[in-house]
Structures are given as structure tokens and as C-alpha cells.
Coordinates of C-alpha atoms in Angstrom, one line a residue:
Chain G
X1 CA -17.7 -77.5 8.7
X2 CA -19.8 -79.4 6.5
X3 CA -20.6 -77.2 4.1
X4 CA -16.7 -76.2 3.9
X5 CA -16.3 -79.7 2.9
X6 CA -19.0 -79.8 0.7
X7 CA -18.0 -76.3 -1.1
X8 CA -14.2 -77.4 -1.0
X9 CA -14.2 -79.4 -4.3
X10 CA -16.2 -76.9 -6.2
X11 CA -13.5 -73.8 -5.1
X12 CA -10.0 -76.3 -5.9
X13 CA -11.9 -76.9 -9.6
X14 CA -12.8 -72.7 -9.9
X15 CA -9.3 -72.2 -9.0
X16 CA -7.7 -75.5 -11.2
X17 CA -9.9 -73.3 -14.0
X18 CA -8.8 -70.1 -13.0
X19 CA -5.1 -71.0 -13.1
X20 CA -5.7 -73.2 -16.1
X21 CA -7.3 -70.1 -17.8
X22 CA -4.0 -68.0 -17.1
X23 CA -2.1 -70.3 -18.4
X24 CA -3.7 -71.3 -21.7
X25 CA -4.2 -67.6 -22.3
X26 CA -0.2 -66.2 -22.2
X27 CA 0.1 -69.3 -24.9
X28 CA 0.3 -67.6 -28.4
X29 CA -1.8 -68.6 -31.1
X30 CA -1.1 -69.1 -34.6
X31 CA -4.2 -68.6 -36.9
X32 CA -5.2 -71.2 -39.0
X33 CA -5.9 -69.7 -42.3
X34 CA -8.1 -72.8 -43.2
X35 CA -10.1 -71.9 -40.7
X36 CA -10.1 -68.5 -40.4
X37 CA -12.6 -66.2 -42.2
X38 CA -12.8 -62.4 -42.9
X39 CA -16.2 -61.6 -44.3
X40 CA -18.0 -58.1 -44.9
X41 CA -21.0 -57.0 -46.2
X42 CA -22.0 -53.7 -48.0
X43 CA -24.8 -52.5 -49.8
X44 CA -25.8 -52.4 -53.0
X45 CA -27.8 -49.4 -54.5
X46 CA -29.4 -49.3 -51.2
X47 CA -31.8 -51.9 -51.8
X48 CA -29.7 -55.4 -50.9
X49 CA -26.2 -56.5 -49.4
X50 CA -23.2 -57.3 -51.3
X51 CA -20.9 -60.4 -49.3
X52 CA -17.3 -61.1 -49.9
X53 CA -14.7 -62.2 -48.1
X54 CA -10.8 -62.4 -48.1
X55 CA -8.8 -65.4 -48.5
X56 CA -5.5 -65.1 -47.3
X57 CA -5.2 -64.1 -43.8
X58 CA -2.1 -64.8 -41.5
X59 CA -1.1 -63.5 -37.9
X60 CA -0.9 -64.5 -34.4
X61 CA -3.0 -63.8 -30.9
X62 CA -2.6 -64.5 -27.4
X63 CA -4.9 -63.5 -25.0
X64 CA -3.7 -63.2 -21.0
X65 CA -6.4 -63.5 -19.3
X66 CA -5.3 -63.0 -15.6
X67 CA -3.6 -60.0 -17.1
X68 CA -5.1 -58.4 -20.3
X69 CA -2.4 -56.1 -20.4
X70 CA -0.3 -58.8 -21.9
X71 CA -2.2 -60.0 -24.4
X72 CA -1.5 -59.4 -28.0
X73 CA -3.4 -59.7 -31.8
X74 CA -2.0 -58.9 -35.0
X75 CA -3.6 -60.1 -38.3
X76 CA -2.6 -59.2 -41.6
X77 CA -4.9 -59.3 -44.8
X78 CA -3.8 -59.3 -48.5
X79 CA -5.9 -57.3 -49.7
X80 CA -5.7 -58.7 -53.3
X81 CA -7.6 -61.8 -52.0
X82 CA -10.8 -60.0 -51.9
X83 CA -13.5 -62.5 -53.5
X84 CA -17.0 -61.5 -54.0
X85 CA -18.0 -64.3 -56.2
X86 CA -17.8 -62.0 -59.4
X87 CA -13.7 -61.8 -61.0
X88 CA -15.0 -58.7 -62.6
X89 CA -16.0 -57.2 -59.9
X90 CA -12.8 -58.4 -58.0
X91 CA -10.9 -56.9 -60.1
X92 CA -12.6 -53.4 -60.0
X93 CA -12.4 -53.8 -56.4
X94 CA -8.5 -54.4 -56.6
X95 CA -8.2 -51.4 -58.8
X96 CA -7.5 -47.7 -57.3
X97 CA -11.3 -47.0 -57.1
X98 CA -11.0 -49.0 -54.0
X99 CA -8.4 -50.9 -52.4
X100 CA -5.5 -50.2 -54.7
X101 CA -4.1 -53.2 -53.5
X102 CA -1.2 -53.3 -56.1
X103 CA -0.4 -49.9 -54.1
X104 CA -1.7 -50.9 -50.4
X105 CA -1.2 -54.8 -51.0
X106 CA -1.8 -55.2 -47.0
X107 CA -4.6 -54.9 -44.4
X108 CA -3.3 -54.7 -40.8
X109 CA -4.5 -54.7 -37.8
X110 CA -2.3 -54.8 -34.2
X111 CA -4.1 -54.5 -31.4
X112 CA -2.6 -52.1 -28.4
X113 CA -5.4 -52.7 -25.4
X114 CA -7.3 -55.6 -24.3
X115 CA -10.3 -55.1 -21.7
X116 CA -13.5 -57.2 -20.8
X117 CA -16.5 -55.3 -21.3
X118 CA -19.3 -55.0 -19.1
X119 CA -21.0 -57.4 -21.6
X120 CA -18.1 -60.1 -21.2
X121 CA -16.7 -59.6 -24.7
X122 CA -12.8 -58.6 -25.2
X123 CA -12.6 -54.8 -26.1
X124 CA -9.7 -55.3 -28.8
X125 CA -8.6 -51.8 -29.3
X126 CA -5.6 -51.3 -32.2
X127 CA -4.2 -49.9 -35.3
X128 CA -6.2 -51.1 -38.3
X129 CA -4.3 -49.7 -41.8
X130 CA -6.2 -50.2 -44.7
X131 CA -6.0 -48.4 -47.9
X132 CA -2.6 -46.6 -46.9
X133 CA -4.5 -45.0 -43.9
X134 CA -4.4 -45.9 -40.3
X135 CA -6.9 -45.5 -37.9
X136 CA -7.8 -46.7 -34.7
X137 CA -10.5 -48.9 -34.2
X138 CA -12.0 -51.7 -31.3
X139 CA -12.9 -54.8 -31.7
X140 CA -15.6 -56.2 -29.4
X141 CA -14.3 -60.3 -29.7
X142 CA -16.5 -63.5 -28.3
X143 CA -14.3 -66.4 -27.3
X144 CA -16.3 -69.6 -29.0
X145 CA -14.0 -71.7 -27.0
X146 CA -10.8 -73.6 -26.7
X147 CA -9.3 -77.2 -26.7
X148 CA -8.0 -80.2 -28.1
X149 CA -8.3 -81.0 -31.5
X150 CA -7.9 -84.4 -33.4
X151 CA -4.6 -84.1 -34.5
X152 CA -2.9 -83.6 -30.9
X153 CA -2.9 -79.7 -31.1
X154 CA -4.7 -77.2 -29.2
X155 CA -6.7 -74.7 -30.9
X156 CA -8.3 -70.9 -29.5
X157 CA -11.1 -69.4 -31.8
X158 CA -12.8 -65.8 -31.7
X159 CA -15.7 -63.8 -33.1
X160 CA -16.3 -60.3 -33.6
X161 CA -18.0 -57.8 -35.4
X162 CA -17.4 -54.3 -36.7
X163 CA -18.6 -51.5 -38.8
X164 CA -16.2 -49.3 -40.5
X165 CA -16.7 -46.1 -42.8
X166 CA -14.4 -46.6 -45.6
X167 CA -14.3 -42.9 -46.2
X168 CA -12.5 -43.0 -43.2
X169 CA -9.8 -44.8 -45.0
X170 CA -9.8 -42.9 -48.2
X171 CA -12.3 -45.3 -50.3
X172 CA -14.7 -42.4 -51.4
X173 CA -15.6 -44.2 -54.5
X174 CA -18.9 -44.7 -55.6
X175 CA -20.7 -43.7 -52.4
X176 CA -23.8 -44.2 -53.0
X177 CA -24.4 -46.7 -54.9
X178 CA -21.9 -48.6 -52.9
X179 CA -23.0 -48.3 -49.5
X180 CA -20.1 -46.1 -47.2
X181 CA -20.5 -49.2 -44.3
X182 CA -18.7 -51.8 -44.9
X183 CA -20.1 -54.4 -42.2
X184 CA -17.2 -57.0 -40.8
X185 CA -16.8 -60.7 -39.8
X186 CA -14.2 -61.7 -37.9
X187 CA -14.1 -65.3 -37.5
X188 CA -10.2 -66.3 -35.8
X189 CA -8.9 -69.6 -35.1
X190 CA -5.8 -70.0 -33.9
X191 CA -3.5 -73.0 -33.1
X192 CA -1.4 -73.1 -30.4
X193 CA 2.3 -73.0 -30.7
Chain O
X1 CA -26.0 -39.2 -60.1
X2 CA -25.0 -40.2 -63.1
X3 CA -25.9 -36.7 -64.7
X4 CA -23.9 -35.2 -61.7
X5 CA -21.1 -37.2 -62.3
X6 CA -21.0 -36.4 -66.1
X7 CA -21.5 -32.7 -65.8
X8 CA -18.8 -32.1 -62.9
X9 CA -16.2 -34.4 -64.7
X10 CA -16.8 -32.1 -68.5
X11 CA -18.7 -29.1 -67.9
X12 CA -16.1 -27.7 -64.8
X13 CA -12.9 -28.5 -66.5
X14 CA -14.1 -27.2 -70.0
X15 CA -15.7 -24.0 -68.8
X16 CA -12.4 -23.1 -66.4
X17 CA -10.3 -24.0 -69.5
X18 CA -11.9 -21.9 -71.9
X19 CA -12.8 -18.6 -68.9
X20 CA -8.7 -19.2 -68.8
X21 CA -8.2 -19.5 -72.8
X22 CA -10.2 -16.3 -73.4
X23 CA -8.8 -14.1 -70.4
X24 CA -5.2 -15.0 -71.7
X25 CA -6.0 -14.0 -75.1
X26 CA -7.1 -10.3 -73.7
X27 CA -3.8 -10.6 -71.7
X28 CA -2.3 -11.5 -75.0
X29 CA -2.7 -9.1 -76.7
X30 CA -0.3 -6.8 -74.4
X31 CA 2.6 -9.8 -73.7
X32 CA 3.4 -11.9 -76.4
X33 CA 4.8 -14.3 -73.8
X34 CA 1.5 -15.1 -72.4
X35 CA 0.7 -16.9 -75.8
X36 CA 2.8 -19.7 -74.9
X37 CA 2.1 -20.2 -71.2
X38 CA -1.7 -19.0 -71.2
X39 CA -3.3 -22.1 -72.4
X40 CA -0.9 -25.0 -70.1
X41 CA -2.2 -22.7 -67.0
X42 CA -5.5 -22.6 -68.2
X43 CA -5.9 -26.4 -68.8
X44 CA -3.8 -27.2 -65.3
X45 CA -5.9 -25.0 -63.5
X46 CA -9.0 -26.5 -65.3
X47 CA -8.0 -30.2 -64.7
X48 CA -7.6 -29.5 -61.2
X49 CA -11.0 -27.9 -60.7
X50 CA -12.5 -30.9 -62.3
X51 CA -10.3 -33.2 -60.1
X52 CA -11.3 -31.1 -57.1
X53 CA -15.1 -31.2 -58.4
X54 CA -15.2 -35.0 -58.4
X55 CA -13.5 -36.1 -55.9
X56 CA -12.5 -33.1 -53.5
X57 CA -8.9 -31.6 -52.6
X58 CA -6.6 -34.2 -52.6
X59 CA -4.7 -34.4 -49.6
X60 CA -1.0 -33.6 -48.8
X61 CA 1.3 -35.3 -49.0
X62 CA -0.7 -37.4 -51.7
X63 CA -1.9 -40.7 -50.6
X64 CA -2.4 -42.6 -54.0
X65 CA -0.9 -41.8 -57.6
X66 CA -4.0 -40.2 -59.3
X67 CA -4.1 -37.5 -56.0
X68 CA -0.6 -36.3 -57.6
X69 CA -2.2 -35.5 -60.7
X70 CA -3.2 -31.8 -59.9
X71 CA 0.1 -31.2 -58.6
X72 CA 1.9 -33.0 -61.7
X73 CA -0.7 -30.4 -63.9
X74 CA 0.6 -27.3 -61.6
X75 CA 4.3 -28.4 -61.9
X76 CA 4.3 -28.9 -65.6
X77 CA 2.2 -25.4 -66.3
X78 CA 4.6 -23.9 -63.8
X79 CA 7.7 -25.2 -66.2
X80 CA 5.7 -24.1 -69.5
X81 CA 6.1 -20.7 -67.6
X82 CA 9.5 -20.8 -66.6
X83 CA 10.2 -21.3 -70.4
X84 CA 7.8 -19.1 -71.8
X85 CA 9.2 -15.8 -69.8
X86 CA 12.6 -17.3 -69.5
X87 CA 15.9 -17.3 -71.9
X88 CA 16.3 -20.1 -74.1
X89 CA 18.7 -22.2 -72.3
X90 CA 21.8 -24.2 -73.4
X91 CA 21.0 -27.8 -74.0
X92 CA 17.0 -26.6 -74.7
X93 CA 14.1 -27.4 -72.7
X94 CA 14.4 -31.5 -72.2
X95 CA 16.7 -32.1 -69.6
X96 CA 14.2 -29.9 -67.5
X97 CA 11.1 -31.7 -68.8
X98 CA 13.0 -35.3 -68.3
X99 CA 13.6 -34.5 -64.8
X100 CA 9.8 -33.7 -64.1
X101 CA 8.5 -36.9 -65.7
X102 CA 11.4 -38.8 -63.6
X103 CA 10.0 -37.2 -60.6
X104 CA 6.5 -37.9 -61.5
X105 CA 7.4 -41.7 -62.5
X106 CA 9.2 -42.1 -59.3
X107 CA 6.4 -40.7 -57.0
X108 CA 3.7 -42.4 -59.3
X109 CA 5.6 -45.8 -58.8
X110 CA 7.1 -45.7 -55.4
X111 CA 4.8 -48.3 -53.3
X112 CA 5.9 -51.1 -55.9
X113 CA 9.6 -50.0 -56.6
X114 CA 11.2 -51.5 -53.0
X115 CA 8.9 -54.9 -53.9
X116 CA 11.0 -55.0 -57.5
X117 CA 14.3 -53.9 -56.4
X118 CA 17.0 -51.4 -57.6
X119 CA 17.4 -52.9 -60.6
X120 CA 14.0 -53.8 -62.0
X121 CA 12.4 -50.9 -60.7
X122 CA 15.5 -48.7 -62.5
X123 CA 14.8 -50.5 -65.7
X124 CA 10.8 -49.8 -65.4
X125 CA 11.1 -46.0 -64.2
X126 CA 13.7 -45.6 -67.3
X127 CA 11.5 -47.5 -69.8
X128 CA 8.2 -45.1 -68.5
X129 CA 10.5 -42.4 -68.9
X130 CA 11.8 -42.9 -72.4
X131 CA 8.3 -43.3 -73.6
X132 CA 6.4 -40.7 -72.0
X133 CA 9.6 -38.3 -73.6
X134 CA 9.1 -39.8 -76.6
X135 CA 5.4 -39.4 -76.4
X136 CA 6.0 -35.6 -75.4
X137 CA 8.4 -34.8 -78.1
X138 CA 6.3 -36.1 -80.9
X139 CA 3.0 -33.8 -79.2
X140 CA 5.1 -30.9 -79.3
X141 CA 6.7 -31.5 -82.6
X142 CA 2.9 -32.1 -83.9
X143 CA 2.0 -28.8 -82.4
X144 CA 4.6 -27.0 -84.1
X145 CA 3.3 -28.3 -87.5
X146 CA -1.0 -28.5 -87.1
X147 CA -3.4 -26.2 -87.0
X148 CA -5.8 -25.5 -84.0
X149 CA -8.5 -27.4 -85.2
X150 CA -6.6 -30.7 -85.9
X151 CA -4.3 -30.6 -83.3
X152 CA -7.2 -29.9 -80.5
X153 CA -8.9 -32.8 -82.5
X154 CA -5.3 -35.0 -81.9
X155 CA -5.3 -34.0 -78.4
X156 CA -9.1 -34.3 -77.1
X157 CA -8.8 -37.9 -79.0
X158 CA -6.0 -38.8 -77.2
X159 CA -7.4 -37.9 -73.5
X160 CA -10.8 -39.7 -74.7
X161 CA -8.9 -42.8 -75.5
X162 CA -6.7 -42.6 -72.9
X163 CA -9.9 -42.6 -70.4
X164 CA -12.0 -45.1 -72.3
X165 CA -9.0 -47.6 -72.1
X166 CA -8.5 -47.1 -68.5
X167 CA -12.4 -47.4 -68.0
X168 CA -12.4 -50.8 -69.7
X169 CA -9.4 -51.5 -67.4
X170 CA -11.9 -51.3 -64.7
X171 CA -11.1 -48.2 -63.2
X172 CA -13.8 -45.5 -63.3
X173 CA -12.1 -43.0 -60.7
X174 CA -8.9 -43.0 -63.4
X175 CA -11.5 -42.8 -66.4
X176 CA -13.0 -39.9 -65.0
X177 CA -10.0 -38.2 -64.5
X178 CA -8.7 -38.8 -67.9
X179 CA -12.2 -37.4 -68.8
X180 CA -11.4 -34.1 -67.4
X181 CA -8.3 -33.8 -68.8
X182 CA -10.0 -34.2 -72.6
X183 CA -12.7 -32.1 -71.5
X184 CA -10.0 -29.2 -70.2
X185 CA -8.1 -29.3 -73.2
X186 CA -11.3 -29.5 -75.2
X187 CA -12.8 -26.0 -73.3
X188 CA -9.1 -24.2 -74.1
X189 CA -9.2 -25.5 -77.8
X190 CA -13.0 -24.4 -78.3
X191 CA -12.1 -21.1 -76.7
X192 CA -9.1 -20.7 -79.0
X193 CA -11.3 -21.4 -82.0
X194 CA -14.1 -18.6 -80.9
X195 CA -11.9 -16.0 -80.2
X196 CA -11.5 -13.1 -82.3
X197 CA -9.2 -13.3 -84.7
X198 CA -8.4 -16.9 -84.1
X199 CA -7.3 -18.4 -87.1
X200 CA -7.1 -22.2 -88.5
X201 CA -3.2 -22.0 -89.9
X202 CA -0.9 -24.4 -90.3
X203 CA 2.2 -22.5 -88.7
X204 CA 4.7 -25.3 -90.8
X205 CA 7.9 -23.3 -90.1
X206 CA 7.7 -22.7 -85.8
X207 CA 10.5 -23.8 -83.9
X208 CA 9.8 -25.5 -80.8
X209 CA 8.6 -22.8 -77.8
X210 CA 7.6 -25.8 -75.8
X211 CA 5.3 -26.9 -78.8
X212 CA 3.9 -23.1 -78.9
X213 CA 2.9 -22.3 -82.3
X214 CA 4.7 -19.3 -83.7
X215 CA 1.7 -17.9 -85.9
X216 CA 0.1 -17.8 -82.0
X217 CA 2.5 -15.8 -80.9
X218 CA 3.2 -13.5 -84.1
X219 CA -0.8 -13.0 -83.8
X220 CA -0.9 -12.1 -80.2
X221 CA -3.3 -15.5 -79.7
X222 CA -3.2 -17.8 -76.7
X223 CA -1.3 -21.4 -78.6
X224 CA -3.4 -24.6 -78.0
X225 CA -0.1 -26.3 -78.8
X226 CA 1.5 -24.7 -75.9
X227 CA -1.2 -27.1 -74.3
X228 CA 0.8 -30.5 -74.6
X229 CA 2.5 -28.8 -71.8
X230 CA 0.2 -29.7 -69.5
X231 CA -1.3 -32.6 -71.4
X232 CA 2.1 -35.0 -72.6
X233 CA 2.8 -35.0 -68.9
X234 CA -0.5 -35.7 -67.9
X235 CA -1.0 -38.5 -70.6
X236 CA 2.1 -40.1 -68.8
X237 CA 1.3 -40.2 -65.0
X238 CA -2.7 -41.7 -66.3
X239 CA -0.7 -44.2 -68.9
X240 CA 1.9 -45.2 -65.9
X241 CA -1.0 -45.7 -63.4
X242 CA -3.7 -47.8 -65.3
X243 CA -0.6 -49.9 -66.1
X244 CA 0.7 -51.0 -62.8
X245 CA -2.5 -50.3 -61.2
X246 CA -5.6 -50.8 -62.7
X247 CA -4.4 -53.7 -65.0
X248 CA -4.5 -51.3 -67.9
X249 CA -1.9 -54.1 -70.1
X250 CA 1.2 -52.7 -72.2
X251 CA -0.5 -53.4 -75.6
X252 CA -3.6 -50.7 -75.3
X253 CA -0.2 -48.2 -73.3
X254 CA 2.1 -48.8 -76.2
X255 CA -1.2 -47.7 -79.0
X256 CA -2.1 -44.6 -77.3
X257 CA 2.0 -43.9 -77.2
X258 CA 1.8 -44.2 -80.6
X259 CA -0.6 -42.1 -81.1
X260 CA 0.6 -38.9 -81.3
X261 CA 4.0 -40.4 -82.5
X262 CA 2.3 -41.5 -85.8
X263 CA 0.2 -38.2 -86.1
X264 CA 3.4 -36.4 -85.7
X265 CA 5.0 -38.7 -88.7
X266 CA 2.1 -38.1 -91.1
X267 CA 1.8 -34.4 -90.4
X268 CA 5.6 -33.5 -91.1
X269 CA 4.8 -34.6 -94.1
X270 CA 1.7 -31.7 -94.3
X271 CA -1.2 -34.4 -94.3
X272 CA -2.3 -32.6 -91.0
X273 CA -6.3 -34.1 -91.4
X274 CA -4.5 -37.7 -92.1
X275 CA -3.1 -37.2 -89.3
X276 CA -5.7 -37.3 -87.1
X277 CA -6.9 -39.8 -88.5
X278 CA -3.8 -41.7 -88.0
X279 CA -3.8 -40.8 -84.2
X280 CA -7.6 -41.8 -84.7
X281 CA -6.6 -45.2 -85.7
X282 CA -4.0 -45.9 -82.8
X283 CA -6.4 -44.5 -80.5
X284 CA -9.0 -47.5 -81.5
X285 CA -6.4 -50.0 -81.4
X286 CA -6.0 -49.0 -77.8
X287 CA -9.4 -49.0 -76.9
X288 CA -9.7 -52.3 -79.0
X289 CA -6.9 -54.2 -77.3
X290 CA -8.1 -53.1 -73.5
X291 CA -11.4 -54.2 -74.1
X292 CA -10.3 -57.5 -75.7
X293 CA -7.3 -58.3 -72.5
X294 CA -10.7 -57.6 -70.4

């Protein structure tokens, strides 16, 4: 009876958590481009990596997590933001050798199932379209965490990593020289609405 | 690589242009026809090994504007047929010729024309139309008044250009591509020139068989100018892309337009040599004025 006592604060805050989780996680999210990055890497002749990143990234997440079936991501990219600290190179990237992004001005990505893997990331499976082609591809996303910020809201952010082939998606330019794995960052955050 | 790349974008296209130049002339010899339709199959056919070379078959439906190229090559040779074994028909050959560069334009343009609306887009797709027509015509009217030699010069300048300006736009894929083209109609044009009886006239008094030369066909000889066929279209659907999507700006677009326009001009009035140094001139401008909006 004692240790029912004891143990009895301890369960009402796992299940004040629990039910706080659920709740926070049917909210929807909407990201914060300020704060949201979309970085790769690539190689370079084989011998060193090429970083950029794009700049303009929208969309909007939420994440149920007493019932993952509800959840729901979808971010959109333009893909004319590319910047790799070179406009030259910018530029050749915009042109049809890679993106074509005057043709395929958008990279999207919705997301169509949500699971926890074994290793406690989220399993973010969906459509990514990118360079006219779509392909299905899963994200494995970290949750940094989740609260209050100064300005009253409440903010969500994940992490994630990926590596894509952009054959895959019709980029056979220069492969090679340009490495074929493009290497992504995924760095959300979202404010809640 | 860089070997590799060079070799499969001229050696391919030039060798299949000029194995089709010089099979055509044998076939020539027996159809008279096949002197104005022999040298736009060769050169499609030799573009689109090239294109195939470099960057594989394209897939279908095509994805992006330069993957419609080969079909754009096939279409136009399979028109230059069409009239070459066909009647002469009321109204001539342009209202047929106009509806394939509309198509072309159309399908070249179509992810940006919902983004302009009906009537910008109208007023672009019309305005690439008129000047790839124009651009046509005055090919074909040069090839009905220059000799091989100057006209294969006129041509294989303009396709350099073309892919040098593009290049400098800073698309390499496009370049390439417009590589192959000059190096196809450079392999038909050398196999013209070597084969037997193959003669440097200047065939002043042709009428227009879809810029065929007439001393080609009286000769029995595959016509290089039956060619611009292939190539005036081709010119076109590179100029149209590079524009709207490699930054290639209207200046450099409007120059290599010109180009055969002014070498058209001067060669009507027999200077066929000036000529090609007129279309010479444009072509720098071109190059010029992309590399200076770089």
C-alpha cells in the first residue's frame, strides 16, 4: 500500500505526459522558414564535398502520436532557391543539366505513413517529386523537442537525414564528377497554429 | 571523360550522318526523290544516335524539352519525306511546317505556359513561331541559292554557335546537344562533298523542294540543302529552350536568328562566300553578347 502511494505520483505525471503528448501531437505545425533548413551535400570529383542548401521552404506537420495514422507532413521546396555559395554555379544548377527549375520550379514531399522505428525515430514514408519525377522515399525524423517560445507561441522541431540517387529523379548530369548521392538535411521547425 | 564525352557527342552523329549521306546517294542514283529526303533522314537519325550516345533513350512521354528533340528530328525528317514523295500541295509546304514548330513550341514550353496565362503565353508561343519560320524560310531560301560547300559551312556555323551560346548560358547538356546537331550535319555535308560526282555548284535558279537543291536532284545526288529540314527545326526547339530555360537572353537568340536571315540576303544577291561570312559575323555577335549577359 505504501509503495502504491509512493509510485502513484510518478504514474498520474506518465499519464498527465502521455495525454499531454496526444494532445500536442494532433496540433498542426506551421514551419518556420527562418528556422528551417534544407541542406545537402554531394561530392566533388570524388575527392571532397560540395554543401548547399535551399532557402525558401514552406509547408505544415503534425504528428499524432497516440495515433500515427493521423499524422501528416508536407513541405514544399522552390527549387530555384538552391544556394551553394557560388551564383555561377547556382545558376548552372538551376539550368536543365540539373533541376530545371524554370520547368520543375517545385520540390515536394507529402508524407503517406508514419511509424516509430525500433530505434525510436519517426519512419516518415511519402511522395518526394523532384525534377518532374516522383518517387517514394522514408524519412527516418528525430524530434529535438517541443515548447514554449518567447514570443507566447509554441514551437515543434525535427531532424532527419537521407540519401537520394538523383538518377533516380532524372538528374544524370555530370555523374561523375558530380557525385550521383546527394546527401540531405532536414532540419523542420514548426510553429503551432 | 572528357575525351569520352567529345567523341560520343561528334564522332557518333558525324559518322551516322555521313554512313546515311553515302547510302542515299547509291539509293539516289535509282529515285530521284531520295535526293531531297536522303540527307534530313540521315542527319535526324544521326542526331538521335548522338543524343542516345550521350545521354541514353529518352523516355516516353518526354520528361523535359531537350528529350523531345529526337522526336522533333524524326517528325521534321518524316515531313521532308512526306514532301519529297508527295504532290506539291495547294498553299505549298508552310502551313504544314508552321503546324510542326507550333506543336514543338507548345510541347517545348508547356510547364511555364499555365504560370503566364492565355494570353502571354499566346503571344510568346506566336512570337517563337514567327521567328523560327522566318528563321526556316531564310535556311531554305539560302539552300536554294549556295553551293554545298558554303551552305554546309552556313549550317555547321550556325549549330556551333547555337551550342557555344547555350554553353556560356550555362547549360552543358543543351551545348552538347547542339554539338551533335553541327557535328550531324557536318558528317552529311563531308559525305556529300566526297562522294562521286559531287559537285560545288551554285544551283541559282531551284525552286524551293523544301530547300532541296535542284542541281541535287537533276544529278542524282543526295541535297545538303534538303538538310535545313531537319536542322531549321532543330535550331528552334535549342533557341526556345536555352531561352526560357537555361537563361540563354533574347539578344545572343535574336543574332543567331539572324544568321541565316542575313546570309540568305547577301547570297540572293550571288555573294555566296560573303555570305558566310555574314552568317559568320551574326554568329559571333551571338556568342559575344551570351558571354557578355554571363
Amino acid at each position: 500500500m505504501h509503495t502504491v502511494r509512493r509510485l502513484a505520483p510518478t504514474a498520474a505525471l506518465v499519464a498527465s505526459l502521455l495525454s499531454s503528448l496526444g494532445a500536442a501531437a494532433a496540433d498542426r505545425y506551421q514551419v518556420d522558414p527562418v528556422h528551417t533548413f534544407v541542406l545537402f551535400r554531394v561530392q566533388h570529383l570524388g575527392l571532397s564535398y560540395s554543401y548547399g542548401r535551399f532557402t525558401q521552404v514552406d509547408g505544415t506537420f503534425s504528428v499524432d502520436e497516440g495515433d500515427l495514422a493521423k499524422s501528416a507532413v508536407e513541405l514544399t521546396i522552390r527549387a530555384d532557391s538552391i544556394a551553394t555559395q557560388d551564383a555561377k554555379r547556382d545558376a548552372h544548377l538551376n539550368s536543365p543539366d540539373f533541376f530545371n527549375s524554370k520547368a520543375f520550379p517545385v520540390i515536394r514531399f507529402v508524407g503517406k505513413r508514419f511509424a516509430r522505428g525500433a530505434d525510436g525515430h519517426l519512419q516518415v514514408t511519402g511522395d518526394l517529386t523532384l525534377h518532374g519525377v516522383t518517387r517514394e522515399i522514408t524519412l527516418p525524423m528525430d524530434h529535438v523537442g517541443e515548447g514554449k517560445d518567447p514570443w507566447g507561441g509554441y514551437r515543434s522541431g525535427y531532424e532527419g537525414r537521407v540519401s537520394l540517387k538523383r538518377t533516380d529523379y532524372g538528374m544524370d548530369f555530370m555523374v561523375g564528377p558530380v557525385g550521383e548521392t546527394v546527401e540531405l538535411i532536414l532540419a523542420v521547425e514548426g510553429i503551432r497554429q | 571523360m572528357f575525351l569520352k564525352l567529345a567523341l560520343l557527342t561528334t564522332l557518333v552523329p558525324a559518322l551516322v550522318a555521313a554512313a546515311g549521306v553515302l547510302a542515299a546517294s547509291a539509293v539516289a542514283q535509282r529515285r530521284k526523290d531520295a535526293a531531297e529526303w536522303a540527307a534530313p533522314v540521315a542527319v535526324a537519325l544521326a542526331y538521335g544516335a548522338g543524343h542516345t550516345a550521350l545521354f541514353g533513350l529518352p523516355p516516353w512521354p518526354p520528361v523535359e524539352a531537350s528529350q523531345g528533340f529526337p522526336t522533333l528530328a524524326l517528325a521534321a525528317a518524316a515531313l521532308a519525306v512526306a514532301e519529297g514523295v508527295g504532290r506539291e500541295r495547294r498553299g505549298g509546304r508552310w502551313p504544314l511546317r508552321c503546324l510542326l514548330l507550333l506543336v514543338a513550341t507548345v510541347f517545348f514550353l508547356r510547364p511555364l505556359l499555365a504560370a503566364w496565362g492565355p494570353v502571354a503565353g499566346g503571344a510568346r508561343v506566336a512570337a517563337g513561331v514567327a521567328l523560327a519560320t522566318g528563321a526556316w524560310a531564310a535556311l531554305a531560301g539560302a539552300g536554294r541559292v549556295m553551293a554545298t560547300l558554303p551552305l554546309a559551312l552556313l549550317l555547321i556555323t550556325s549549330a556551333t554557335s547555337l551550342s557555344i551560346a547555350i554553353l556560356l548560358a550555362h547549360s552543358a547538356s543543351l551545348a552538347q546537344l547542339a554539338g551533335c546537331l553541327a557535328a550531324a550535319l557536318g558528317g552529311a555535308a563531308a559525305a556529300r562533298l566526297l562522294a562521286r560526282g559531287a559537285r560545288s555548284v551554285t544551283p541559282a535558279t531551284n525552286r524551293d523542294r523544301g530547300g532541296a537543291s535542284a542541281a541535287g536532284l537533276a544529278r542524282g545526288g543526295v541535297s545538303v540543302a534538303a538538310a535545313t529540314a531537319v536542322a531549321a527545326p532543330l535550331f528552334a526547339a535549342f533557341a526556345t529552350t536555352a531561352h526560357f530555360y537555361a537563361d540563354l537572353a533574347l539578344i545572343p537568340v535574336a543574332f543567331l536568328a539572324g544568321a541565316p536571315v542575313a546570309a540568305w540576303l547577301v547570297a540572293r544577291q550571288g555573294g555566296e562566300w560573303v555570305a558566310v561570312v555574314a552568317a559568320a559575323t551574326m554568329a559571333a555577335a551571338a556568342v559575344t553578347t551570351a558571354a557578355l549577359g554571363d
